[in-house]
Structures are given as structure tokens and as C-alpha cells.
Coordinates of C-alpha atoms in Angstrom, one line a residue:
M1 CA 19.7 30.2 -3.8
Y2 CA 17.2 29.6 -1.0
S3 CA 17.2 32.3 1.8
A4 CA 19.1 31.0 4.7
A5 CA 18.1 31.7 8.5
G6 CA 17.6 35.2 8.6
E7 CA 20.0 37.8 7.1
E8 CA 23.0 37.8 5.4
G9 CA 26.3 36.5 7.7
C10 CA 24.1 34.6 9.8
H11 CA 25.6 31.6 10.9
L12 CA 25.9 29.0 13.8
F13 CA 28.7 30.8 15.7
N14 CA 28.2 34.2 14.8
D15 CA 27.4 36.7 17.7
F16 CA 24.3 38.3 16.0
G17 CA 21.9 37.2 18.2
C18 CA 20.2 35.6 14.9
G19 CA 19.3 32.1 15.7
F20 CA 18.3 29.6 12.9
E21 CA 14.9 30.1 11.7
A22 CA 13.6 27.5 9.5
P23 CA 12.0 28.8 6.1
G24 CA 8.5 29.2 6.4
T25 CA 5.6 29.6 4.0
S26 CA 6.3 33.0 3.3
L27 CA 8.6 31.1 0.7
F28 CA 5.5 30.8 -1.4
F29 CA 3.9 34.1 -1.3
P30 CA 6.5 36.3 -3.0
T31 CA 5.9 40.2 -2.8
P32 CA 3.8 41.3 -5.9
W33 CA 5.9 43.2 -8.6
V34 CA 2.5 44.9 -9.7
D35 CA -0.4 45.0 -7.2
F36 CA -3.7 45.7 -8.6
G37 CA -5.4 46.4 -5.4
L38 CA -8.1 44.2 -6.0
P39 CA -9.6 41.5 -3.5
M40 CA -8.8 37.8 -4.1
T41 CA -5.9 38.8 -6.3
S42 CA -2.2 38.9 -5.5
G43 CA -1.2 41.0 -8.7
I44 CA 1.9 40.0 -10.9
T45 CA 4.4 38.2 -8.7
K46 CA 7.2 35.6 -9.3
Y47 CA 4.9 33.1 -10.3
A48 CA 3.9 34.9 -13.3
L49 CA 7.6 34.8 -14.6
V50 CA 8.1 31.0 -13.6
L51 CA 5.0 30.1 -15.4
V52 CA 6.0 31.7 -18.5
V53 CA 9.6 30.0 -18.3
A54 CA 7.7 26.7 -17.7
L55 CA 5.3 27.5 -21.0
L56 CA 8.3 28.1 -23.2
V57 CA 10.2 25.3 -21.8
A58 CA 7.4 22.8 -22.6
A59 CA 6.8 24.6 -26.3
G60 CA 10.8 24.8 -26.9
F61 CA 10.8 21.1 -26.1
W62 CA 8.5 20.2 -29.0
Y63 CA 10.0 22.9 -31.1
F64 CA 13.4 21.7 -30.9
T65 CA 12.3 17.8 -31.1
T66 CA 10.2 17.9 -34.1
R67 CA 11.1 20.8 -36.4
N68 CA 12.9 18.4 -38.7
A69 CA 11.0 15.1 -38.1
K70 CA 12.1 12.7 -40.3
V71 CA 11.5 9.0 -41.0
V72 CA 14.6 8.1 -39.2
P73 CA 14.5 10.1 -36.1
S74 CA 17.4 11.9 -34.3
R75 CA 17.9 11.7 -30.9
G76 CA 15.6 14.5 -30.0
Q77 CA 12.7 13.2 -32.1
S78 CA 13.3 10.0 -30.6
L79 CA 12.8 11.3 -27.0
A80 CA 9.6 13.1 -28.2
E81 CA 8.7 9.8 -29.6
L82 CA 9.4 7.9 -26.7
L83 CA 7.4 10.4 -24.5
V84 CA 4.3 9.9 -26.8
G85 CA 4.7 6.2 -26.9
F86 CA 4.7 6.1 -23.4
I87 CA 1.5 7.9 -22.6
R88 CA 0.0 6.3 -25.1
D89 CA 0.7 2.7 -24.2
Q90 CA 1.0 3.4 -20.4
I91 CA -2.3 5.8 -20.0
T92 CA -4.5 6.4 -22.7
R93 CA -5.0 3.1 -24.0
N94 CA -5.1 1.2 -20.9
T95 CA -7.7 3.6 -19.5
M96 CA -9.3 4.2 -22.7
G97 CA -8.6 1.7 -25.3
K98 CA -7.7 2.8 -28.9
E99 CA -10.4 5.3 -28.7
G100 CA -8.4 7.4 -26.2
D101 CA -5.7 8.2 -28.6
K102 CA -8.1 11.1 -29.7
F103 CA -7.1 12.4 -26.3
L104 CA -3.3 11.8 -26.4
P105 CA -2.6 15.0 -27.5
L106 CA -4.1 16.7 -24.4
M107 CA -2.6 14.2 -22.4
V108 CA 0.9 14.6 -23.6
A109 CA 0.7 18.3 -23.5
L110 CA -0.7 17.9 -19.9
F111 CA 2.2 15.7 -18.6
L112 CA 4.9 17.9 -20.1
F113 CA 3.3 21.6 -19.0
I114 CA 3.0 20.2 -15.4
F115 CA 6.2 18.7 -15.4
S116 CA 7.7 21.7 -16.7
M117 CA 5.9 23.8 -14.1
N118 CA 7.2 21.3 -11.3
V119 CA 10.9 21.5 -12.5
M120 CA 10.7 25.0 -11.8
G121 CA 11.4 24.4 -8.2
I122 CA 14.9 23.2 -8.8
I123 CA 16.0 25.6 -11.5
P124 CA 18.8 28.2 -9.9
G125 CA 17.6 31.5 -10.0
L126 CA 13.9 30.5 -10.2
Q127 CA 13.5 27.9 -7.5
L128 CA 9.8 28.1 -7.1
P129 CA 7.4 25.5 -8.6
V130 CA 4.5 26.8 -10.1
T131 CA 2.4 24.2 -8.8
S132 CA 3.2 25.1 -5.4
N133 CA 0.5 27.6 -5.4
L134 CA -2.9 25.8 -5.4
A135 CA -4.5 28.4 -7.8
Y136 CA -2.6 26.4 -10.8
P137 CA -3.5 23.0 -10.1
A138 CA -6.9 24.1 -9.4
V139 CA -7.3 25.6 -12.8
L140 CA -5.9 22.3 -14.4
A141 CA -8.3 20.2 -12.3
I142 CA -11.3 22.1 -12.9
F143 CA -10.7 22.1 -16.7
V144 CA -10.4 18.0 -16.6
F145 CA -13.5 18.3 -14.3
I146 CA -15.2 19.9 -17.0
L147 CA -14.0 17.8 -19.8
W148 CA -15.0 15.0 -17.7
N149 CA -18.4 16.3 -17.7
A150 CA -18.7 17.5 -21.7
V151 CA -17.5 14.0 -22.8
G152 CA -20.2 12.3 -20.8
I153 CA -22.9 14.4 -21.5
R154 CA -22.0 14.4 -25.3
R155 CA -21.6 10.6 -25.3
H156 CA -24.7 9.6 -23.5
G157 CA -27.0 12.8 -22.9
A158 CA -27.2 14.9 -19.9
G159 CA -29.6 12.4 -18.4
A160 CA -27.5 9.4 -18.5
H161 CA -24.1 10.8 -17.7
F162 CA -25.5 12.3 -14.2
K163 CA -27.3 9.0 -13.5
A164 CA -24.3 7.0 -13.9
R165 CA -22.7 9.4 -11.8
L166 CA -25.1 9.7 -8.8
V167 CA -27.0 6.1 -8.7
P168 CA -24.5 3.1 -8.9
G169 CA -25.8 0.1 -10.5
G170 CA -27.5 -2.8 -8.5
V171 CA -28.1 -0.6 -5.4
P172 CA -31.7 -1.1 -3.9
A173 CA -33.9 1.8 -4.1
W174 CA -34.6 2.0 -0.5
I175 CA -30.9 3.1 -0.1
L176 CA -30.8 5.6 -2.6
P177 CA -31.3 8.5 -0.4
V178 CA -28.3 7.7 1.5
V179 CA -26.2 6.6 -1.5
V180 CA -26.9 9.7 -4.0
P181 CA -25.6 12.2 -1.6
I182 CA -22.4 10.5 -1.2
E183 CA -22.0 9.7 -4.9
A184 CA -22.7 13.4 -5.8
L185 CA -19.9 14.4 -3.0
S186 CA -17.4 11.8 -4.2
N187 CA -17.8 12.8 -7.7
F188 CA -18.7 16.2 -7.9
V189 CA -16.6 17.8 -4.9
I190 CA -14.0 15.3 -3.6
R191 CA -12.7 14.2 -6.7
P192 CA -11.7 17.5 -8.3
A193 CA -10.4 18.6 -4.8
T194 CA -8.1 15.6 -4.6
H195 CA -7.1 16.0 -8.1
M196 CA -5.5 19.5 -7.3
I197 CA -4.6 19.1 -4.0
R198 CA -2.5 16.1 -4.2
L199 CA -0.2 18.1 -6.9
F200 CA -0.3 20.9 -5.1
A201 CA 0.7 19.2 -1.5
T202 CA 3.3 17.5 -2.9
M203 CA 5.2 20.2 -4.8
F204 CA 4.6 22.4 -1.6
A205 CA 6.0 20.1 0.7
G206 CA 9.2 19.0 -1.4
H207 CA 9.8 22.5 -2.1
L208 CA 10.0 23.4 1.6
L209 CA 11.9 20.3 2.5
L210 CA 14.7 21.5 -0.1
A211 CA 14.7 25.0 1.3
V212 CA 15.2 23.6 5.2
F213 CA 18.1 21.5 3.9
A214 CA 19.9 24.7 2.1
A215 CA 19.0 27.0 4.9
G216 CA 20.3 24.8 7.5
G217 CA 23.5 23.9 5.4
W218 CA 24.2 27.6 5.2
Y219 CA 23.8 28.4 8.8
M220 CA 26.1 25.6 10.0
F221 CA 28.8 26.7 7.6
N222 CA 31.1 28.7 9.8
L223 CA 34.6 27.5 9.7
F224 CA 36.0 31.0 10.5
G225 CA 33.6 32.2 12.8
A226 CA 33.7 29.5 15.5
P227 CA 35.5 29.8 18.9
N228 CA 38.0 27.1 17.8
I229 CA 38.9 25.1 14.5
G230 CA 37.5 22.0 16.1
L231 CA 33.6 23.6 16.5
G232 CA 34.6 25.2 13.2
L233 CA 35.3 21.8 11.4
L234 CA 32.4 20.4 13.3
S235 CA 30.0 23.0 11.8
T236 CA 31.3 22.7 8.4
G237 CA 30.9 18.9 8.6
F238 CA 27.4 19.2 9.6
S239 CA 26.8 21.6 6.7
A240 CA 28.5 19.5 4.4
V241 CA 26.0 16.6 5.4
A242 CA 23.0 18.8 5.0
L243 CA 24.5 19.8 1.5
I244 CA 24.6 16.0 0.6
G245 CA 21.2 15.8 1.9
F246 CA 20.0 18.6 -0.3
L247 CA 21.8 17.1 -3.4
V248 CA 20.1 13.6 -2.4
F249 CA 16.7 15.1 -2.1
T250 CA 16.8 17.5 -5.1
A251 CA 17.5 14.4 -7.2
F252 CA 14.5 12.5 -5.3
E253 CA 12.4 15.5 -5.6
L254 CA 12.9 15.9 -9.8
F255 CA 11.5 12.2 -9.8
I256 CA 8.7 13.2 -7.5
M257 CA 7.9 15.7 -9.9
A258 CA 7.7 13.4 -12.9
V259 CA 5.5 11.2 -11.0
Q260 CA 3.1 13.8 -9.9
A261 CA 2.9 14.9 -13.6
Y262 CA 2.2 11.3 -14.2
V263 CA -0.4 10.8 -11.9
F264 CA -2.2 13.8 -12.4
V265 CA -2.4 12.8 -16.3
L266 CA -3.4 9.0 -15.2
L267 CA -6.1 10.1 -13.2
S268 CA -7.5 12.5 -16.0
S269 CA -7.5 9.7 -18.4
I270 CA -9.3 7.5 -16.1
Y271 CA -12.0 10.0 -15.5
L272 CA -12.4 10.8 -19.1
G273 CA -12.6 6.9 -19.9
E274 CA -15.1 6.5 -17.3
A275 CA -17.1 9.1 -18.9
M276 CA -17.0 7.7 -22.2
E277 CA -17.9 4.1 -20.7
G278 CA -21.0 5.5 -19.0
A279 CA -22.9 3.3 -16.6
H280 CA -21.8 0.3 -15.1

């Protein structure tokens, strides 16, 4: 469970001098298990564990749903086919046409991997979404950014690709000194930055919200430590409300985890479709 309001046994009416302390950003900076003593590194932390688990979950999904693929699919195979069909029909073909089918395996893998990393935040005993660390969404966003440029350069050549990204069609020449820097900043800085930050910030905020509900509910659960039974029942009632809020927001957070994986993949597909299309 999330660490509650400080030390063990710290509740609303306990006379330990321990008031409620809301969970903070320390949740996202676990103590390293192995510290390499190098600058700009955090060593091996809990993030490494949940990343491996997420990778195994994603790989295990494909193994167990497609290992005995048949013409008449099983329930597991039907689920896998449903996912592939959804990504194909709702993302890749909508943004890249049928030519986008060659990117379908990548987009399906990205969606499942990101969702698996997100869902680690509600797995008991782990409870840490991998994507709440900016480094992981950053690597994925940089990969998509490099692929976006590589696809555009391969399809149209370096000159035509960068011209299409820097010089909007139909813009008068006299205003280009103003427009080109704006387009450069938008396409080559803001685009990859927002691509990574959107996923990171949503997972960071959602995990922190769940931690507050869990810690607050535990702090108010004080039936036997209250001065009288009335206050004890009242604090336990508040604790029950917090528990209900925790369960409701956990379900909502699961939905948001899937949505954020979808949005990341959708934007990736849009960028690649744009690179394939070239100049407008």
C-alpha cells in the first residue's frame, strides 16, 4: 500500500505528535538499490523492476494470445486481433492510409508497452507507473522524433523534408524570417517536448492523487484510538469515504492509462503520416 501519513500507527487521534503529511514527490524518487556514483544517473531503482515487469506483461500478452493462432480464434486470440484491428482502423489508416499498415506492428507494440508501463501504478506491491519518470516517455518520444525525420528524409530527401517543416506553403517571402524560427521551434523542440510531457505529467499527477486518497484514508481510520466512540465512528466514516474515492479514482486512472497510451500512439502516427506526405 502507499505509505501513509508518516510512520506506522499514525492516525487522526493518536497522541504521537504526528499530523497528516500528504505524500509528496519523494514517491517518484525511490532509493537506489545499486548506486553507480555517476553524475546524472540514479543507479538501479524500483523503476528498473517495474520496467522489466511491464516488458514481461506486454511480451506475455502476445505469447499467450497468439502461441496457438488458429483460423477460428480463441478468446485470447480474439482479444489480440481486436487490439490490432482497433489500432489499424482507428489510428494508422486514419492518419497514414493503407500505407500505414507497415507501421502497424510498431504502433501496436508502442500502445501495449506504454499501457503496461502505466498500469504498473495500480499493481499491488509495485504501485509505481514507469512513465511517471520523465526519462522513459522522453526515450519513446525521441525515438518517434528520430523516426519521423528518418521517414521524411527517406521519402522526400533531406532538403525537401526540412523545407516542408520550416517553410509553410503559401507564406510570403518577406515574412519568412519570422515564420521559419517559429516553425523550427514548434516542430523540432515543442513537438517532442509536449509528446513526452503529456504522458509523464498525466501519470505523475494521477499516481500522486491516488497516493493522497490512500494515505488520507489510512490516517483517518482510527476507530479504537479516538477519545470516544462517536469520534471513532466519524473518523472511520471519513476513512470509508476516502477508500471509496480511492477505488473510484483507481478505476478512472486505469481508463486514463489506456487513453494516454492511445494518445501517444495517435500523435506518433500523425507525425509519421505527415512525414510521408511531405509538403502541403
